[in-house]
Amino acid sequence: MARKALKLASWTSMALAASGVYLYSNKYLDPNDFGAVRVGRAVATTAVISYDYLTSLRSVPYGSEEYLQIRSKMLVQAVKQLFPEFEFMWLVDEAKKNLPLELDFLNEGKNAEKVAQMLKHFDFLKVPRIYWELSTKRVLLMEFVEGGQVNDRHYMERNEIDVNEISRHLGKMYSEMIFVNGFVHCDPHPGNVLVRKRPGTGKAEIVLLDHGLYQVLTEEFRLDYCHLWQSLIWTDMERVKKYSQRLGAGDLYPLFACMLTARSWDSVNRGISQAPVTSTEDLEIRSNAANYLPQISQLLNHVPRQMLLIFKTNDLLRSIEATLGTRASASSFLNMSRCCIRALAQHKKRNTHSFFRRTEISFSEAFSLWQIDLHELLLRVRGLRLASWVSALLSWLFAAPH
């Protein structure tokens, strides 16, 4: 019955399309009537697609992979004929392959709105708006936002966007998502993270795209992860061991710490915020990685599933930092520490009913944040002083002879 109806629709559409051609050729149809032209195009397209659908899928089992592939190709063909200006990019995520299309779109739209609300205090973040009134279960219409990819240094230089500022913004944004909110955009590859100068103000802005893959962290995991990073930043190796093991690392906690920080065990012991990654250390890490493949595999099988997406997110962010030349700066670690302090303080305040205890926690939080601010200020002063010494030395060495 369905095939008969489809066949009828196909022949009807073809008849209407032929009638349109006749009317146009005999000057009964005004070619400047955009509405008529658009309807005619739609009718003609419907005829072609209906006929293709009827002939191509006749012998293909409904719901099979071949059926879905043919249907997808025909959908693209239909949209291209109706909207020639459209550009198609197939973005298929392995984690979303088996998700029904309507749920995929619904989740993506809700995630975009949630993260925009969650990080609204960051004036450097832009999340494309969802046009719900123009969207359906199978079509998600979002605002189009232009920009360059976050790892495109040449684009930033041409548009006078500060690379270090973008790197700091990216670190703040993801630290907030991971440590404070526990709702993490887990696909920050360069195609999903754009940079631009905001129209009207000229301020640097990060645009976050593709909200289909998010990880919701449990509170227990999030708090343990906060404690672990605090311990790594402040080189508290006993607590590094404790919280690594709480996150499933067992006796492989040194390897776990190295994988999280992308630093050598020697650097972890000396303090990851003490010195940036050197080319020698990078080479050492790459060389040792192959030797530890069995242990890495064992570790990945024991950590919580949430950790796997966190690993992926961290690796993508580090790749961006490496391309920009801002990897593992002291300021990024300090921003992470700020978020950890805030997250742990919020948890403690939620779990006490005592006004005096909440006040004590707030004072302790403020004091810890002040210590980080002071430490960051000292680092900047030291950097400026070093820069002035180097400048004076160069001036003396290259001074013109009298």
mmCIF file of N, CA, C and O in Angstrom, residues 289-344:
data_model
loop_
_atom_site.group_PDB
_atom_site.id
_atom_site.type_symbol
_atom_site.label_atom_id
_atom_site.label_comp_id
_atom_site.label_asym_id
_atom_site.label_seq_id
_atom_site.Cartn_x
_atom_site.Cartn_y
_atom_site.Cartn_z
ATOM 1 N N ALA A 289 56.552 5.679 25.879
ATOM 2 C CA ALA A 289 55.146 5.296 25.712
ATOM 3 C C ALA A 289 55.018 3.899 25.110
ATOM 4 O O ALA A 289 54.195 3.085 25.551
ATOM 5 N N ALA A 290 55.851 3.606 24.089
ATOM 6 C CA ALA A 290 55.777 2.289 23.439
ATOM 7 C C ALA A 290 56.160 1.169 24.399
ATOM 8 O O ALA A 290 55.601 0.068 24.336
ATOM 9 N N ASN A 291 57.085 1.452 25.306
ATOM 10 C CA ASN A 291 57.529 0.421 26.259
ATOM 11 C C ASN A 291 56.470 0.105 27.309
ATOM 12 O O ASN A 291 56.510 -0.963 27.919
ATOM 13 N N TYR A 292 55.552 1.037 27.519
ATOM 14 C CA TYR A 292 54.555 0.863 28.583
ATOM 15 C C TYR A 292 53.154 0.568 28.037
ATOM 16 O O TYR A 292 52.172 0.715 28.754
ATOM 17 N N LEU A 293 53.064 0.140 26.793
ATOM 18 C CA LEU A 293 51.747 -0.117 26.207
ATOM 19 C C LEU A 293 50.917 -1.132 26.994
ATOM 20 O O LEU A 293 49.718 -0.923 27.209
ATOM 21 N N PRO A 294 51.503 -2.256 27.464
ATOM 22 C CA PRO A 294 50.689 -3.203 28.259
ATOM 23 C C PRO A 294 50.143 -2.564 29.541
ATOM 24 O O PRO A 294 48.975 -2.768 29.896
ATOM 25 N N GLN A 295 50.976 -1.784 30.217
ATOM 26 C CA GLN A 295 50.531 -1.126 31.454
ATOM 27 C C GLN A 295 49.477 -0.052 31.172
ATOM 28 O O GLN A 295 48.529 0.105 31.942
ATOM 29 N N ILE A 296 49.664 0.676 30.064
ATOM 30 C CA ILE A 296 48.675 1.695 29.690
ATOM 31 C C ILE A 296 47.326 1.039 29.411
ATOM 32 O O ILE A 296 46.280 1.511 29.849
ATOM 33 N N SER A 297 47.351 -0.081 28.695
ATOM 34 C CA SER A 297 46.121 -0.817 28.396
ATOM 35 C C SER A 297 45.461 -1.311 29.670
ATOM 36 O O SER A 297 44.234 -1.204 29.846
ATOM 37 N N GLN A 298 46.262 -1.824 30.588
ATOM 38 C CA GLN A 298 45.731 -2.299 31.878
ATOM 39 C C GLN A 298 45.095 -1.151 32.661
ATOM 40 O O GLN A 298 44.013 -1.299 33.238
ATOM 41 N N LEU A 299 45.778 -0.011 32.652
ATOM 42 C CA LEU A 299 45.271 1.154 33.384
ATOM 43 C C LEU A 299 43.936 1.637 32.809
ATOM 44 O O LEU A 299 42.985 1.919 33.546
ATOM 45 N N LEU A 300 43.859 1.716 31.492
ATOM 46 C CA LEU A 300 42.631 2.197 30.848
ATOM 47 C C LEU A 300 41.453 1.257 31.094
ATOM 48 O O LEU A 300 40.299 1.671 31.059
ATOM 49 N N ASN A 301 41.747 -0.012 31.341
ATOM 50 C CA ASN A 301 40.679 -0.963 31.636
ATOM 51 C C ASN A 301 40.173 -0.857 33.072
ATOM 52 O O ASN A 301 39.103 -1.395 33.378
ATOM 53 N N HIS A 302 40.929 -0.182 33.940
ATOM 54 C CA HIS A 302 40.548 -0.111 35.353
ATOM 55 C C HIS A 302 39.991 1.243 35.792
ATOM 56 O O HIS A 302 39.283 1.315 36.782
ATOM 57 N N VAL A 303 40.323 2.307 35.071
ATOM 58 C CA VAL A 303 39.820 3.628 35.471
ATOM 59 C C VAL A 303 38.338 3.742 35.112
ATOM 60 O O VAL A 303 37.849 3.033 34.220
ATOM 61 N N PRO A 304 37.581 4.639 35.775
ATOM 62 C CA PRO A 304 36.167 4.827 35.428
ATOM 63 C C PRO A 304 35.997 5.263 33.981
ATOM 64 O O PRO A 304 36.887 5.901 33.397
ATOM 65 N N ARG A 305 34.862 4.923 33.396
ATOM 66 C CA ARG A 305 34.612 5.261 31.994
ATOM 67 C C ARG A 305 34.663 6.768 31.764
ATOM 68 O O ARG A 305 35.038 7.231 30.690
ATOM 69 N N GLN A 306 34.297 7.531 32.790
ATOM 70 C CA GLN A 306 34.350 8.995 32.666
ATOM 71 C C GLN A 306 35.760 9.480 32.355
ATOM 72 O O GLN A 306 35.959 10.462 31.639
ATOM 73 N N MET A 307 36.738 8.748 32.908
ATOM 74 C CA MET A 307 38.132 9.164 32.741
ATOM 75 C C MET A 307 38.600 9.055 31.296
ATOM 76 O O MET A 307 39.452 9.831 30.844
ATOM 77 N N LEU A 308 38.032 8.125 30.539
ATOM 78 C CA LEU A 308 38.472 7.933 29.162
ATOM 79 C C LEU A 308 38.181 9.165 28.314
ATOM 80 O O LEU A 308 39.019 9.599 27.520
ATOM 81 N N LEU A 309 36.978 9.745 28.500
ATOM 82 C CA LEU A 309 36.658 10.962 27.756
ATOM 83 C C LEU A 309 37.455 12.156 28.269
ATOM 84 O O LEU A 309 37.776 13.066 27.508
ATOM 85 N N ILE A 310 37.778 12.152 29.562
ATOM 86 C CA ILE A 310 38.626 13.223 30.105
ATOM 87 C C ILE A 310 40.022 13.140 29.488
ATOM 88 O O ILE A 310 40.626 14.153 29.122
ATOM 89 N N PHE A 311 40.548 11.909 29.365
ATOM 90 C CA PHE A 311 41.841 11.725 28.694
ATOM 91 C C PHE A 311 41.792 12.287 27.279
ATOM 92 O O PHE A 311 42.702 12.994 26.830
ATOM 93 N N LYS A 312 40.718 11.946 26.555
ATOM 94 C CA LYS A 312 40.578 12.417 25.176
ATOM 95 C C LYS A 312 40.536 13.940 25.138
ATOM 96 O O LYS A 312 41.220 14.575 24.321
ATOM 97 N N THR A 313 39.764 14.544 26.031
ATOM 98 C CA THR A 313 39.632 16.001 26.070
ATOM 99 C C THR A 313 40.968 16.655 26.386
ATOM 100 O O THR A 313 41.375 17.628 25.731
ATOM 101 N N ASN A 314 41.670 16.116 27.390
ATOM 102 C CA ASN A 314 42.983 16.667 27.756
ATOM 103 C C ASN A 314 43.962 16.610 26.588
ATOM 104 O O ASN A 314 44.723 17.557 26.338
ATOM 105 N N ASP A 315 43.958 15.477 25.866
ATOM 106 C CA ASP A 315 44.887 15.327 24.741
ATOM 107 C C ASP A 315 44.593 16.334 23.631
ATOM 108 O O ASP A 315 45.511 16.909 23.036
ATOM 109 N N LEU A 316 43.302 16.542 23.343
ATOM 110 C CA LEU A 316 42.942 17.513 22.312
ATOM 111 C C LEU A 316 43.353 18.932 22.711
ATOM 112 O O LEU A 316 43.868 19.697 21.897
ATOM 113 N N LEU A 317 43.137 19.272 23.983
ATOM 114 C CA LEU A 317 43.517 20.609 24.464
ATOM 115 C C LEU A 317 45.030 20.797 24.428
ATOM 116 O O LEU A 317 45.528 21.864 24.051
ATOM 117 N N ARG A 318 45.771 19.756 24.804
ATOM 118 C CA ARG A 318 47.237 19.862 24.777
ATOM 119 C C ARG A 318 47.752 19.997 23.347
ATOM 120 O O ARG A 318 48.742 20.689 23.093
ATOM 121 N N SER A 319 47.090 19.314 22.425
ATOM 122 C CA SER A 319 47.494 19.436 21.025
ATOM 123 C C SER A 319 47.336 20.876 20.538
ATOM 124 O O SER A 319 48.202 21.399 19.828
ATOM 125 N N ILE A 320 46.233 21.513 20.952
ATOM 126 C CA ILE A 320 46.010 22.918 20.582
ATOM 127 C C ILE A 320 47.086 23.798 21.210
ATOM 128 O O ILE A 320 47.674 24.668 20.545
ATOM 129 N N GLU A 321 47.371 23.574 22.507
ATOM 130 C CA GLU A 321 48.388 24.370 23.198
ATOM 131 C C GLU A 321 49.764 24.185 22.555
ATOM 132 O O GLU A 321 50.530 25.135 22.419
ATOM 133 N N ALA A 322 50.061 22.947 22.168
ATOM 134 C CA ALA A 322 51.364 22.677 21.539
ATOM 135 C C ALA A 322 51.489 23.427 20.213
ATOM 136 O O ALA A 322 52.539 23.996 19.897
ATOM 137 N N THR A 323 50.407 23.447 19.434
ATOM 138 C CA THR A 323 50.426 24.163 18.156
ATOM 139 C C THR A 323 50.585 25.665 18.370
ATOM 140 O O THR A 323 51.285 26.336 17.617
ATOM 141 N N LEU A 324 49.938 26.175 19.399
ATOM 142 C CA LEU A 324 50.022 27.611 19.685
ATOM 143 C C LEU A 324 51.309 27.990 20.416
ATOM 144 O O LEU A 324 51.628 29.168 20.552
ATOM 145 N N GLY A 325 52.029 26.984 20.921
ATOM 146 C CA GLY A 325 53.258 27.257 21.650
ATOM 147 C C GLY A 325 53.025 27.760 23.061
ATOM 148 O O GLY A 325 53.847 28.494 23.616
ATOM 149 N N THR A 326 51.901 27.357 23.678
ATOM 150 C CA THR A 326 51.571 27.840 25.031
ATOM 151 C C THR A 326 51.397 26.690 26.009
ATOM 152 O O THR A 326 50.764 26.835 27.040
ATOM 153 N N ARG A 327 51.944 25.527 25.678
ATOM 154 C CA ARG A 327 51.683 24.322 26.472
ATOM 155 C C ARG A 327 52.234 24.422 27.889
ATOM 156 O O ARG A 327 53.355 24.863 28.110
ATOM 157 N N ALA A 328 51.403 23.989 28.843
ATOM 158 C CA ALA A 328 51.817 23.827 30.237
ATOM 159 C C ALA A 328 52.418 25.084 30.847
ATOM 160 O O ALA A 328 53.415 25.047 31.551
ATOM 161 N N SER A 329 51.799 26.216 30.583
ATOM 162 C CA SER A 329 52.273 27.452 31.212
ATOM 163 C C SER A 329 51.833 27.475 32.669
ATOM 164 O O SER A 329 50.863 26.830 33.055
ATOM 165 N N ALA A 330 52.554 28.245 33.487
ATOM 166 C CA ALA A 330 52.229 28.318 34.919
ATOM 167 C C ALA A 330 50.829 28.872 35.133
ATOM 168 O O ALA A 330 50.101 28.425 36.022
ATOM 169 N N SER A 331 50.406 29.833 34.298
ATOM 170 C CA SER A 331 49.091 30.445 34.480
ATOM 171 C C SER A 331 47.967 29.438 34.275
ATOM 172 O O SER A 331 46.941 29.492 34.956
ATOM 173 N N SER A 332 48.157 28.477 33.359
ATOM 174 C CA SER A 332 47.107 27.472 33.137
ATOM 175 C C SER A 332 46.942 26.591 34.369
ATOM 176 O O SER A 332 45.826 26.249 34.753
ATOM 177 N N PHE A 333 48.061 26.222 35.005
ATOM 178 C CA PHE A 333 47.969 25.411 36.219
ATOM 179 C C PHE A 333 47.335 26.198 37.366
ATOM 180 O O PHE A 333 46.565 25.650 38.162
ATOM 181 N N LEU A 334 47.647 27.488 37.442
ATOM 182 C CA LEU A 334 47.066 28.305 38.508
ATOM 183 C C LEU A 334 45.557 28.466 38.315
ATOM 184 O O LEU A 334 44.797 28.451 39.287
ATOM 185 N N ASN A 335 45.115 28.607 37.068
ATOM 186 C CA ASN A 335 43.677 28.691 36.815
ATOM 187 C C ASN A 335 42.973 27.394 37.180
ATOM 188 O O ASN A 335 41.863 27.398 37.712
ATOM 189 N N MET A 336 43.616 26.260 36.886
ATOM 190 C CA MET A 336 43.060 24.968 37.293
ATOM 191 C C MET A 336 42.944 24.898 38.809
ATOM 192 O O MET A 336 41.940 24.426 39.353
ATOM 193 N N SER A 337 43.973 25.369 39.503
ATOM 194 C CA SER A 337 43.975 25.328 40.968
ATOM 195 C C SER A 337 42.852 26.188 41.541
ATOM 196 O O SER A 337 42.193 25.811 42.510
ATOM 197 N N ARG A 338 42.612 27.352 40.938
ATOM 198 C CA ARG A 338 41.515 28.212 41.379
ATOM 199 C C ARG A 338 40.178 27.477 41.285
ATOM 200 O O ARG A 338 39.357 27.525 42.217
ATOM 201 N N CYS A 339 39.965 26.809 40.173
ATOM 202 C CA CYS A 339 38.700 26.087 39.985
ATOM 203 C C CYS A 339 38.572 24.943 40.984
ATOM 204 O O CYS A 339 37.478 24.682 41.504
ATOM 205 N N CYS A 340 39.660 24.248 41.246
ATOM 206 C CA CYS A 340 39.628 23.154 42.232
ATOM 207 C C CYS A 340 39.268 23.679 43.618
ATOM 208 O O CYS A 340 38.456 23.077 44.330
ATOM 209 N N ILE A 341 39.872 24.794 44.005
ATOM 210 C CA ILE A 341 39.582 25.398 45.324
ATOM 211 C C ILE A 341 38.114 25.777 45.424
ATOM 212 O O ILE A 341 37.442 25.485 46.420
ATOM 213 N N ARG A 342 37.588 26.414 44.388
ATOM 214 C CA ARG A 342 36.177 26.826 44.399
ATOM 215 C C ARG A 342 35.248 25.626 44.456
ATOM 216 O O ARG A 342 34.267 25.611 45.196
ATOM 217 N N ALA A 343 35.568 24.591 43.667
ATOM 218 C CA ALA A 343 34.710 23.404 43.616
ATOM 219 C C ALA A 343 34.670 22.697 44.965
ATOM 220 O O ALA A 343 33.590 22.305 45.451
ATOM 221 N N LEU A 344 35.827 22.540 45.602
ATOM 222 C CA LEU A 344 35.879 21.852 46.898
ATOM 223 C C LEU A 344 35.194 22.677 47.990
ATOM 224 O O LEU A 344 34.512 22.127 48.861
#
